[in-house]
Coordinates of C-alpha atoms in Angstrom, one line a residue:
M1199 CA 29.1 -68.4 49.9
M1200 CA 26.4 -70.1 52.2
L1201 CA 22.9 -69.0 52.6
S1202 CA 22.1 -67.1 56.2
T1203 CA 19.6 -69.2 58.5
G1204 CA 18.5 -66.5 60.7
V1205 CA 18.0 -62.7 61.1
V1206 CA 20.6 -60.5 59.2
L1207 CA 20.3 -56.7 59.9
G1208 CA 16.8 -56.8 61.1
F1209 CA 15.1 -58.7 58.2
F1210 CA 14.8 -62.4 57.4
S1211 CA 16.4 -64.3 54.6
L1212 CA 13.9 -65.8 52.1
G1213 CA 15.7 -68.4 50.2
A1214 CA 18.4 -69.2 47.9
W1215 CA 19.0 -66.9 45.0
G1216 CA 21.1 -67.7 41.8
N1217 CA 22.0 -65.1 39.3
S1218 CA 18.8 -65.3 37.4
G1219 CA 17.0 -64.6 40.4
I1220 CA 19.0 -61.6 41.3
W1221 CA 19.8 -59.9 38.2
G1222 CA 16.4 -61.1 36.0
R1223 CA 14.1 -58.4 37.4
Q1224 CA 10.8 -57.6 36.0
Y1225 CA 9.3 -54.4 35.1
F1226 CA 12.6 -52.9 34.0
P1227 CA 12.4 -49.9 31.7
D1228 CA 11.9 -50.0 28.1
P1229 CA 14.9 -51.2 26.3
S1230 CA 14.5 -49.1 23.3
G1231 CA 15.5 -46.0 25.5
E1232 CA 13.2 -43.8 23.7
L1233 CA 12.6 -40.2 25.7
A1234 CA 9.3 -39.0 26.3
S1235 CA 7.9 -36.1 24.1
A1236 CA 8.1 -32.4 25.9
E1237 CA 4.5 -32.0 26.5
V1238 CA 4.0 -35.9 27.8
C1239 CA 7.0 -35.3 30.2
I1240 CA 5.8 -31.9 31.3
E1241 CA 2.5 -33.2 31.9
A1242 CA 4.1 -35.9 34.0
S1243 CA 6.2 -33.7 35.7
L1244 CA 3.3 -31.7 37.0
T1245 CA 0.8 -34.2 37.9
S1246 CA 2.7 -37.5 38.9
P1247 CA 6.4 -37.1 38.9
K1248 CA 8.1 -40.0 40.5
W1249 CA 11.4 -42.3 39.7
G1250 CA 11.1 -46.1 39.4
I1251 CA 13.6 -47.8 41.5
Y1252 CA 14.9 -51.6 39.5
N1253 CA 16.9 -54.1 40.7
P1254 CA 17.9 -52.4 44.3
A1255 CA 20.7 -54.4 46.3
L1256 CA 22.9 -53.6 49.1
V1257 CA 25.7 -55.1 50.7
T1258 CA 27.2 -54.6 54.1
V1259 CA 30.5 -55.8 55.7
N1260 CA 30.6 -57.2 59.1
G1261 CA 27.1 -56.0 59.6
S1262 CA 26.6 -58.9 62.3
S1263 CA 29.4 -57.2 64.6
G1264 CA 28.3 -53.5 64.1
G1265 CA 29.7 -52.8 60.7
S1266 CA 28.3 -50.0 58.8
M1267 CA 30.3 -49.8 55.6
G1268 CA 29.3 -51.2 52.6
D1269 CA 27.7 -50.8 49.1
I1270 CA 24.4 -49.9 47.6
R1271 CA 23.0 -50.0 43.9
F1272 CA 20.1 -49.8 42.0
L1273 CA 18.8 -48.6 38.5
T1274 CA 16.3 -45.8 38.2
E1275 CA 14.1 -44.2 35.3
N1276 CA 12.6 -40.6 35.8
T1277 CA 9.2 -41.8 34.4
A1278 CA 8.4 -38.2 33.0
T1279 CA 11.4 -38.0 31.0
R1280 CA 12.2 -41.6 30.4
V1281 CA 15.9 -41.2 31.1
V1282 CA 17.4 -44.2 32.8
A1283 CA 20.3 -43.9 35.5
N1284 CA 22.6 -46.0 37.5
C1285 CA 23.1 -45.2 40.8
T1286 CA 26.0 -47.1 42.7
A1287 CA 28.1 -46.0 45.7
E1288 CA 30.9 -48.5 47.0
N1289 CA 32.6 -48.5 50.5
I1290 CA 30.4 -46.2 52.3
D1291 CA 28.9 -45.5 55.7
L1292 CA 25.5 -46.8 54.7
D1293 CA 24.5 -45.7 58.4
P1294 CA 25.8 -42.0 58.8
K1295 CA 24.8 -40.4 62.0
G1296 CA 24.9 -36.6 63.4
P1297 CA 23.7 -33.4 62.1
D1298 CA 25.8 -33.8 58.7
A1299 CA 24.2 -37.1 57.8
L1300 CA 21.4 -35.9 55.7
T1301 CA 23.8 -33.4 53.7
L1302 CA 25.8 -36.2 52.4
W1303 CA 24.7 -37.3 48.8
H1304 CA 26.0 -39.8 46.4
N1305 CA 25.9 -39.3 42.4
C1306 CA 24.1 -41.1 40.2
S1307 CA 25.5 -41.9 36.5
I1308 CA 23.7 -38.7 35.0
P1309 CA 24.3 -35.2 36.4
N1310 CA 21.5 -33.4 38.9
L1311 CA 20.3 -36.8 40.2
F1312 CA 21.8 -37.8 43.8
F1313 CA 20.7 -40.3 46.5
Q1314 CA 21.2 -41.4 50.1
F1315 CA 20.7 -44.4 52.1
N1316 CA 20.2 -44.9 55.5
L1317 CA 20.6 -48.6 56.7
T1318 CA 18.5 -47.9 60.0
T1319 CA 15.4 -47.1 58.8
L1320 CA 16.2 -48.4 55.3
D1321 CA 15.0 -44.9 53.9
L1322 CA 16.2 -44.3 50.1
R1323 CA 15.9 -40.8 49.2
L1324 CA 16.3 -39.1 46.1
Q1325 CA 16.8 -35.4 44.9
G1326 CA 17.3 -34.3 41.3
T1327 CA 16.4 -31.7 38.7
W1328 CA 15.3 -32.3 35.1
Q1329 CA 14.1 -30.6 31.5
C1330 CA 11.6 -32.1 29.1
G1331 CA 13.5 -32.0 26.1
N1332 CA 16.1 -29.5 24.6
S1333 CA 13.5 -27.1 23.7
S1334 CA 12.1 -26.5 27.2
K1335 CA 13.8 -24.0 29.5
L1336 CA 11.9 -24.9 32.6
L1337 CA 13.9 -26.7 35.2
F1338 CA 11.9 -29.0 37.6
A1339 CA 13.4 -30.0 40.9
G1340 CA 11.8 -32.9 43.2
N1341 CA 12.9 -35.1 45.7
G1342 CA 11.3 -38.1 47.6
T1343 CA 11.9 -40.8 49.9
W1344 CA 11.4 -44.8 49.4
E1345 CA 10.4 -45.8 52.7
T1346 CA 10.9 -49.2 54.3
P1347 CA 11.6 -51.4 50.8
L1348 CA 10.6 -55.0 50.7
I1349 CA 13.8 -56.8 51.6
Q1350 CA 13.2 -60.1 49.2
G1351 CA 16.4 -62.2 50.8
C1352 CA 20.0 -62.2 51.6
L1353 CA 23.3 -63.9 51.4
D1354 CA 26.1 -64.3 53.3
D1355 CA 29.5 -64.5 52.1
W1356 CA 31.8 -65.2 55.4
Q1357 CA 35.2 -65.1 53.3
A1358 CA 35.0 -62.2 51.0
P1359 CA 38.2 -59.9 51.1
R1360 CA 36.7 -56.9 53.2
G1361 CA 35.3 -59.5 55.7
E1362 CA 31.9 -60.9 56.3
E1363 CA 29.8 -59.8 53.3
T1364 CA 25.8 -59.7 53.4
L1365 CA 24.1 -59.0 50.0
C1366 CA 20.5 -58.1 50.2
I1367 CA 18.1 -58.1 47.2
M1368 CA 15.1 -55.6 47.6
G1369 CA 12.0 -55.7 45.6
N1370 CA 11.3 -53.0 42.6
S1371 CA 9.6 -49.9 44.0
Q1372 CA 9.2 -46.2 43.2
V1373 CA 9.8 -42.8 44.6
S1374 CA 7.2 -40.1 44.4
A1375 CA 8.8 -36.9 43.8
G1376 CA 7.3 -33.8 45.4
L1377 CA 8.1 -30.9 43.2
S1378 CA 10.1 -28.1 45.2
S1379 CA 10.0 -25.9 42.3
P1380 CA 8.7 -24.0 40.2
V1381 CA 5.4 -25.1 41.0
S1382 CA 3.4 -27.7 42.9
I1383 CA 0.2 -28.5 41.1
Q1384 CA -2.2 -30.7 43.0
P1385 CA -4.3 -31.9 40.2
Q1386 CA -8.2 -32.7 40.8
L1387 CA -9.6 -35.7 38.7
P1388 CA -12.8 -35.2 36.9
I1389 CA -16.2 -36.1 38.5
L1390 CA -18.2 -37.2 35.3
P1391 CA -21.5 -37.5 35.0
Y1392 CA -23.1 -41.2 35.2
T1393 CA -24.8 -42.4 32.7
P1394 CA -27.5 -44.9 33.0
A1395 CA -27.2 -48.1 31.0
D1396 CA -30.4 -49.0 31.1
L1397 CA -33.1 -46.3 32.3
P1398 CA -35.3 -46.9 35.4
Y1399 CA -38.7 -46.7 34.7
R1400 CA -39.8 -44.4 37.6
C1401 CA -39.0 -40.8 37.1
V1402 CA -37.8 -40.4 40.8
D1403 CA -35.3 -43.1 39.7
R1404 CA -34.3 -41.3 36.6
S1405 CA -33.7 -38.0 38.3
A1406 CA -30.8 -39.3 40.1
E1407 CA -29.1 -39.5 36.8
P1408 CA -30.4 -36.6 35.1
E1409 CA -30.4 -36.8 31.0
W1410 CA -31.6 -34.1 28.3
E1411 CA -32.3 -34.3 24.6
I1412 CA -31.9 -31.1 22.5
E1413 CA -33.3 -30.6 19.2
K1414 CA -33.7 -27.8 16.5
L1415 CA -31.2 -25.8 18.4
V1416 CA -31.0 -22.1 16.3
Y1417 CA -28.4 -19.4 17.6
Q1418 CA -28.8 -16.1 15.9
H1419 CA -26.0 -13.7 16.6
H1420 CA -26.6 -9.7 16.1
S1421 CA -24.1 -7.1 16.5
T1422 CA -24.6 -3.1 15.5
Q1423 CA -22.5 -0.4 15.1
T1424 CA -23.2 3.1 14.7
A1425 CA -21.3 6.4 13.2
A1426 CA -20.0 7.1 16.7
N1427 CA -18.4 3.5 16.7
A1428 CA -21.0 2.5 19.8
T1429 CA -21.4 -1.1 19.5
K1430 CA -23.9 -3.6 20.7
T1431 CA -24.0 -7.4 20.5
W1432 CA -26.5 -9.8 21.6
Y1433 CA -28.0 -13.2 20.3
D1434 CA -31.3 -15.0 20.3
L1435 CA -31.7 -18.7 20.9
T1436 CA -34.3 -21.2 20.4
L1437 CA -34.1 -24.9 21.1
N1438 CA -36.5 -28.0 21.9
L1439 CA -35.5 -29.5 25.1
T1440 CA -36.7 -32.8 26.6
N1441 CA -36.1 -33.9 30.1
I1442 CA -35.9 -37.4 29.9
S1443 CA -36.6 -38.0 33.7
N1444 CA -40.4 -36.7 33.5
D1445 CA -40.5 -37.2 29.5
E1446 CA -41.6 -33.4 29.4
G1447 CA -40.7 -31.5 26.5
L1448 CA -40.6 -27.6 25.9
Y1449 CA -40.0 -25.0 23.4
C1450 CA -37.4 -22.7 24.8
H1451 CA -36.6 -19.1 23.7
L1452 CA -34.2 -16.9 25.3
A1453 CA -32.0 -13.7 24.2
A1454 CA -29.2 -12.4 25.9
D1455 CA -27.2 -9.2 25.7
E1456 CA -23.5 -10.0 25.1
S1457 CA -22.5 -6.4 25.9
A1458 CA -23.5 -6.8 29.4
E1459 CA -21.2 -6.1 32.0
D1460 CA -20.9 -9.7 33.1
T1461 CA -20.6 -10.8 29.7
A1462 CA -18.1 -8.3 28.9
A1463 CA -15.8 -9.4 31.8
G1464 CA -16.0 -12.9 30.2
I1465 CA -18.5 -14.5 32.6
T1466 CA -20.6 -16.8 30.6
P1467 CA -24.1 -16.4 32.2
W1468 CA -27.0 -18.7 32.7
V1469 CA -30.1 -17.2 31.0
K1470 CA -33.7 -18.1 32.1
C1471 CA -35.7 -19.3 29.0
T1472 CA -39.1 -18.5 28.1
A1473 CA -40.7 -21.9 27.8
S1474 CA -44.0 -23.2 26.5
N1475 CA -45.4 -26.6 25.2
A1476 CA -46.9 -26.8 21.8
T1477 CA -50.3 -27.7 23.3
S1478 CA -50.0 -26.1 26.9
A1479 CA -47.6 -25.1 29.3
P1480 CA -45.1 -27.3 31.3
V1481 CA -47.0 -29.3 34.1
N1482 CA -43.7 -30.7 35.6
I1483 CA -40.8 -28.2 34.9
S1484 CA -40.9 -25.2 37.0
S1485 CA -37.6 -23.7 35.8
T1486 CA -35.0 -23.9 33.1
E1487 CA -32.0 -21.9 32.3
I1488 CA -29.4 -22.4 29.5
L1489 CA -25.9 -21.4 29.2
L1490 CA -24.1 -20.9 25.7
D1491 CA -20.4 -20.4 25.2
R1492 CA -19.3 -20.4 21.6
V1493 CA -15.9 -20.0 22.4
Y1494 CA -15.6 -23.3 24.1
G1495 CA -18.4 -25.2 22.2
L1496 CA -20.9 -25.5 25.4
V1497 CA -24.6 -25.9 25.9
G1498 CA -25.7 -26.1 29.7
V1499 CA -29.0 -26.9 31.2
R1500 CA -30.1 -26.1 34.4
Q1501 CA -33.4 -27.2 35.2
T1502 CA -36.0 -27.9 38.0
W1503 CA -38.8 -30.4 37.9
N1504 CA -41.4 -32.5 39.4
C1505 CA -42.1 -36.2 39.4
S1506 CA -45.9 -37.1 39.2
D1507 CA -45.1 -40.8 40.0
G1508 CA -43.4 -39.9 43.5
I1509 CA -45.0 -41.5 46.9
E1510 CA -46.3 -38.3 48.9
E1511 CA -44.3 -37.6 52.0
L1512 CA -41.5 -40.2 51.3
E1513 CA -39.9 -38.9 48.3
A1514 CA -38.9 -35.3 47.2
D1515 CA -41.5 -33.1 45.7
Q1516 CA -38.8 -31.2 43.5
Y1517 CA -35.9 -32.3 41.6
T1518 CA -32.8 -30.4 40.1
G1519 CA -30.3 -30.9 37.8
T1520 CA -27.3 -29.6 35.3
G1521 CA -25.8 -31.1 32.3
Y1522 CA -23.5 -29.7 29.5
L1523 CA -23.4 -30.7 26.1
T1524 CA -20.0 -30.3 24.3
A1525 CA -20.4 -29.6 20.5
D1526 CA -19.1 -27.0 18.3
L1527 CA -21.9 -24.8 16.7
Q1528 CA -21.9 -24.8 12.8
C1529 CA -22.3 -20.9 11.8
G1530 CA -23.1 -19.3 8.4
S1531 CA -21.7 -16.4 6.9
A1532 CA -23.0 -13.1 8.5
V1533 CA -25.4 -10.8 6.6
N1534 CA -24.9 -6.8 6.9
Q1535 CA -27.7 -4.5 6.6
T1536 CA -27.1 -0.6 6.8
T1537 CA -29.9 1.8 8.0
T1538 CA -29.8 5.5 8.3
S1539 CA -31.1 8.0 10.8
P1540 CA -30.6 11.5 11.6
A1541 CA -27.6 10.5 13.9
G1542 CA -25.9 8.8 11.2
P1543 CA -25.7 5.2 9.7
T1544 CA -26.1 2.0 11.7
T1545 CA -24.8 -1.1 10.2
T1546 CA -26.3 -4.4 11.5
S1547 CA -24.4 -8.0 11.3
T1548 CA -26.4 -11.2 11.7
F1549 CA -25.2 -14.8 11.3
N1550 CA -27.2 -18.2 12.4
C1551 CA -25.5 -21.4 13.9
T1552 CA -27.0 -24.7 14.6
L1553 CA -25.8 -27.9 16.3
P1554 CA -24.3 -30.3 13.9
T1555 CA -26.3 -33.5 15.2
S1556 CA -29.8 -33.2 16.2
P1557 CA -31.3 -34.7 18.1
S1558 CA -28.5 -34.6 20.8
R1559 CA -28.6 -36.5 24.3
F1560 CA -26.5 -35.8 27.2
S1561 CA -26.0 -36.7 30.9
G1562 CA -25.7 -34.5 33.7
Y1563 CA -25.4 -33.9 37.4
S1564 CA -27.9 -34.0 40.1
P1565 CA -28.5 -31.8 42.0
D1566 CA -25.6 -29.3 41.1
A1567 CA -22.4 -29.8 39.1
P1568 CA -18.9 -30.3 41.2
A1569 CA -16.3 -27.4 41.2
M1570 CA -15.0 -27.4 37.9
P1571 CA -11.9 -25.4 36.3
H1572 CA -12.5 -22.6 33.8
T1573 CA -10.4 -24.2 31.1
P1574 CA -11.0 -27.8 29.8
Y1575 CA -8.7 -31.0 30.0
T1576 CA -9.4 -31.3 26.1
R1577 CA -7.2 -28.1 25.6
S1578 CA -5.2 -28.0 28.5
C1579 CA -4.3 -24.2 29.3
T1580 CA -1.4 -25.2 31.9
I1581 CA 0.4 -27.8 29.7
G1582 CA -0.2 -25.9 26.4
S1583 CA 1.4 -22.6 27.9
I1584 CA 4.2 -24.3 29.3
V1585 CA 4.9 -26.4 25.7
N1586 CA 3.6 -23.8 23.2
S1587 CA 4.0 -20.3 24.6
T1588 CA 7.1 -19.3 23.0
S1589 CA 5.6 -16.1 21.2
L1590 CA 2.3 -14.2 20.8
A1591 CA 0.9 -13.4 17.3
L1592 CA -0.4 -9.9 16.7
R1593 CA -3.6 -10.3 14.7
E1594 CA -4.6 -6.6 15.1
L1595 CA -3.1 -3.2 15.6
Q1596 CA -5.5 -0.2 15.0
I1597 CA -5.0 3.2 16.0
D1598 CA -7.5 6.1 15.8
D1599 CA -5.3 9.2 15.6
Y1600 CA -6.4 12.8 16.5
T1601 CA -4.5 16.2 16.2
P1602 CA -1.9 16.3 18.6
D1603 CA -3.7 18.0 21.2
K1604 CA -6.4 15.5 21.5
N1605 CA -6.4 11.9 22.7
S1606 CA -5.5 8.6 20.4
T1607 CA -6.8 5.1 21.5
A1608 CA -5.6 1.7 20.1
S1609 CA -7.0 -1.7 19.6
F1610 CA -5.2 -4.4 20.1
A1611 CA -5.5 -8.6 19.3
L1612 CA -3.1 -11.1 20.7
Y1613 CA -3.2 -14.7 20.1
N1614 CA -1.3 -17.0 22.4
P1615 CA -0.9 -20.6 21.0
G1616 CA -0.4 -22.1 24.5
P1617 CA -3.9 -21.6 26.0
G1618 CA -5.1 -21.1 22.6
D1619 CA -6.7 -17.8 23.6
T1620 CA -7.1 -14.5 21.8
Y1621 CA -6.8 -11.2 24.0
R1622 CA -8.8 -8.6 22.5
L1623 CA -8.2 -5.0 23.9
R1624 CA -10.4 -2.0 22.8
G1625 CA -10.3 1.7 23.2
V1626 CA -7.0 1.5 25.1
P1627 CA -5.7 5.1 25.3
L1628 CA -2.4 5.4 23.4
H1629 CA 1.0 6.4 25.0
D1630 CA 3.4 6.7 22.2
D1631 CA 6.7 7.1 24.0
G1632 CA 8.3 3.9 23.9
G1633 CA 7.6 3.1 27.5
W1634 CA 5.7 0.5 29.1
H1635 CA 1.7 1.5 30.4
D1636 CA -1.2 -0.6 31.7
C1637 CA -3.8 -1.5 29.5
A1638 CA -6.8 -1.2 31.8
A1639 CA -5.8 1.3 34.1
A1640 CA -5.2 3.5 31.0
A1641 CA -8.4 2.8 29.6
A1642 CA -10.0 3.4 33.2
A1643 CA -8.4 6.8 33.4
A1644 CA -9.9 7.9 30.5
G1645 CA -13.0 7.2 31.4
A1646 CA -13.5 3.8 29.1
S1647 CA -15.2 0.9 30.1
Q1648 CA -12.3 -1.4 28.9
R1649 CA -11.7 -4.4 30.9
L1650 CA -9.0 -7.0 30.5
P1651 CA -9.8 -10.4 28.9
W1652 CA -10.9 -12.7 31.8
Q1653 CA -8.1 -15.0 31.3
L1654 CA -5.4 -11.8 31.8
A1655 CA -4.4 -11.0 35.1
A1656 CA -2.3 -8.2 34.1
C1657 CA -1.1 -6.7 30.8
R1658 CA 0.9 -3.8 29.5
Y1659 CA 2.0 -2.3 26.2
L1660 CA 4.6 -0.4 24.5
V1661 CA 4.3 1.6 21.3
D1662 CA 6.8 3.4 19.4
R1663 CA 5.2 4.4 16.1
K1664 CA 8.5 6.4 15.0
A1665 CA 10.6 3.2 15.4
H1666 CA 8.0 0.9 14.4
R1667 CA 8.2 -0.8 17.7
V1668 CA 5.3 -2.4 19.7
G1669 CA 5.6 -4.8 22.8
F1670 CA 3.5 -6.5 25.5
Q1671 CA 3.8 -7.8 29.1
V1672 CA 0.9 -10.2 30.0
Q1673 CA 0.2 -12.5 32.6
W1674 CA -2.4 -15.4 31.9
L1675 CA -4.2 -17.7 34.1
C1676 CA -4.7 -21.5 33.9
D1677 CA -6.5 -23.9 36.3
D1678 CA -7.4 -27.2 34.4
R1679 CA -4.5 -28.9 36.3
D1680 CA -5.4 -27.4 39.8
P1681 CA -8.7 -25.6 40.1
G1682 CA -8.1 -24.8 43.6
H1683 CA -4.9 -23.0 42.6
A1684 CA -4.6 -21.5 39.4
V1685 CA -1.1 -20.9 37.8
L1686 CA 0.0 -17.5 36.9
F1687 CA 2.3 -17.1 33.8
N1688 CA 4.3 -14.1 33.3
A1689 CA 5.8 -13.3 29.5
T1690 CA 7.4 -10.4 27.6
T1691 CA 7.7 -9.8 24.2
V1692 CA 9.1 -6.5 22.0
L1693 CA 8.8 -6.6 18.4
Q1694 CA 11.7 -4.5 16.9
Q1695 CA 10.3 -4.1 13.5
V1696 CA 6.3 -3.7 12.9
P1697 CA 5.1 -3.0 9.1
A1698 CA 4.4 0.7 8.4
E1699 CA 1.2 1.7 9.2
V1700 CA -1.7 2.4 6.7
C1701 CA -3.6 5.8 7.5
E1702 CA -7.1 7.0 6.1
A1703 CA -9.4 9.8 7.0
A1704 CA -12.2 8.2 9.7
A1705 CA -15.6 9.2 9.7
A1706 CA -15.8 12.7 10.7
A1707 CA -18.8 12.0 13.2
S1708 CA -17.4 14.8 15.3
G1709 CA -16.9 17.2 12.7
D1710 CA -13.0 16.9 13.0
S1711 CA -11.5 16.8 9.6
H1712 CA -8.1 15.7 11.1
R1713 CA -9.2 12.5 12.6
Q1714 CA -7.4 9.6 11.2
S1715 CA -7.4 5.7 11.3
C1716 CA -4.3 3.9 11.0
R1717 CA -3.8 0.2 11.0
V1718 CA -1.1 -2.0 10.5
P1719 CA -1.4 -4.4 7.6
L1720 CA -1.2 -8.1 8.4
N1721 CA -2.9 -9.3 5.1
S1722 CA -4.5 -11.8 6.8
K1723 CA -1.1 -13.4 8.5
D1724 CA 0.0 -13.1 12.1
L1725 CA 2.9 -11.1 13.2
A1726 CA 5.1 -13.4 15.6
L1727 CA 6.2 -11.8 18.6
P1728 CA 9.1 -14.0 20.7
L1729 CA 8.6 -14.4 24.0
A1730 CA 11.7 -13.4 26.2
M1731 CA 12.4 -17.1 27.5
P1732 CA 12.4 -18.8 29.8
L1733 CA 8.8 -18.2 30.7
S1734 CA 8.2 -17.6 34.3
W1735 CA 5.1 -18.8 36.2
S1736 CA 4.0 -19.6 39.7
T1737 CA 0.7 -21.0 42.0
T1738 CA -1.6 -18.8 42.9
A1739 CA -3.2 -18.7 46.3
G1740 CA -6.6 -19.4 45.4
P1741 CA -8.9 -20.6 42.4
M1742 CA -9.8 -18.2 39.4
T1743 CA -12.7 -15.9 40.2
R1744 CA -13.4 -14.7 36.5
G1745 CA -14.4 -16.3 33.4
P1746 CA -16.8 -19.0 32.0
T1747 CA -17.2 -21.9 34.8
L1748 CA -16.6 -25.2 32.3
P1749 CA -17.4 -28.8 32.8
W1750 CA -14.8 -31.7 33.0
I1751 CA -14.6 -32.5 29.4

């Protein structure tokens, strides 16, 4: 064997290579062979699927005289599953021509992984399918091309049995896998607010990276229920808020009606606070709005203010900023009080919540927060739905049963452990025929104001009380991995044996003594409704339009 001293197949020889140089490649896969967990694998498959390429080499026979036969070999690792495979093809045409060239694939050492190579362009193509663990029935399919690999050196053997052989060593690299199924995710990286290490002195400078401090936050939640089952929920919120930019504080009070249309649809509102200062009205703060979402543990501040140290005609007269504090409120027990009127008894339930840490300081965005998903990365709805959505938990089944010539209504509560959401459906007109019926459409047809929970795109239910069967078909949305293209999940579940109902006479506010209220006794435990697998899902054409808009957290 001798070292080539010129151009070989379009690339230069770079020096002598011994066995240690050829085989002792760096950055090999983890020798322990430990595979990725299902959750880690699915997240990597959705966000950055790729194959690592290690120790690639090719051999051409009589390449200097136009020969294109030879061998190619490399080691590859799917970075999502961490499964390693050897890809080797011997005595093949390395430079296939014609319309069938791209239809010829070579097998790797594991099933469902194939490769191609083109000697003219030096393109290495991979395609394959994979699953994430034995428990996941989702099949990922991807393909990609390693274009123009780096040739590190070549050796010529003039006396090889097949003729003149040229061995070329290529550098390690990777092939990004574009997902062709089941869905393509285009993740957006969070744009986090900048937290200054040393606050500038001037208000104008500080307003570019606004900060706030909250003290003495008290949230008081109220709900009332009348004898006719009319309900209303609202809350009062008080807090001391200081804008760090201009060092001005105010006492803020606001009240929000959770029975309002937008809130009932799952849209978390911004509420303007009635602000005052202990000694005088705020001087340099013109407006303050507060957002509070107890489900996600968020307190938002949106404020407009002035800086008295600004340079007239050179610096802005007004500044705006938005910030979010992420903290779960600590709530006490509810206190119930019943009052009686000619219309019947009314029960009011009240409980208080506070922040676990006070004062609490947090930074924000100026002027506005960037586009954000509805579901936070700290509890990924997308990944959780794929990994953990194997069943729904029935947490409530309540039926208000009337005489046969009158309508019945039902209330359901379903917990989905994947995204971690509970879907509550109230006042759904009941069809007890064992068939599928639309949750929201049935309620709307009966004149009820029932809306689907904001996470749900569609919902159908099945009830067969004689056979003790109940089922649900639900579609829910997640957008934390690709806010511009929400992922729609589809699931069906039917429970063949539901515990017998417990019925009792309801309050006869309507004068109908035959009215009954029936419920399925859950004894504080959930009934698991296994989902039909595999779970199907697809990418929608656009972002979600319902529900709370959350910060990147």
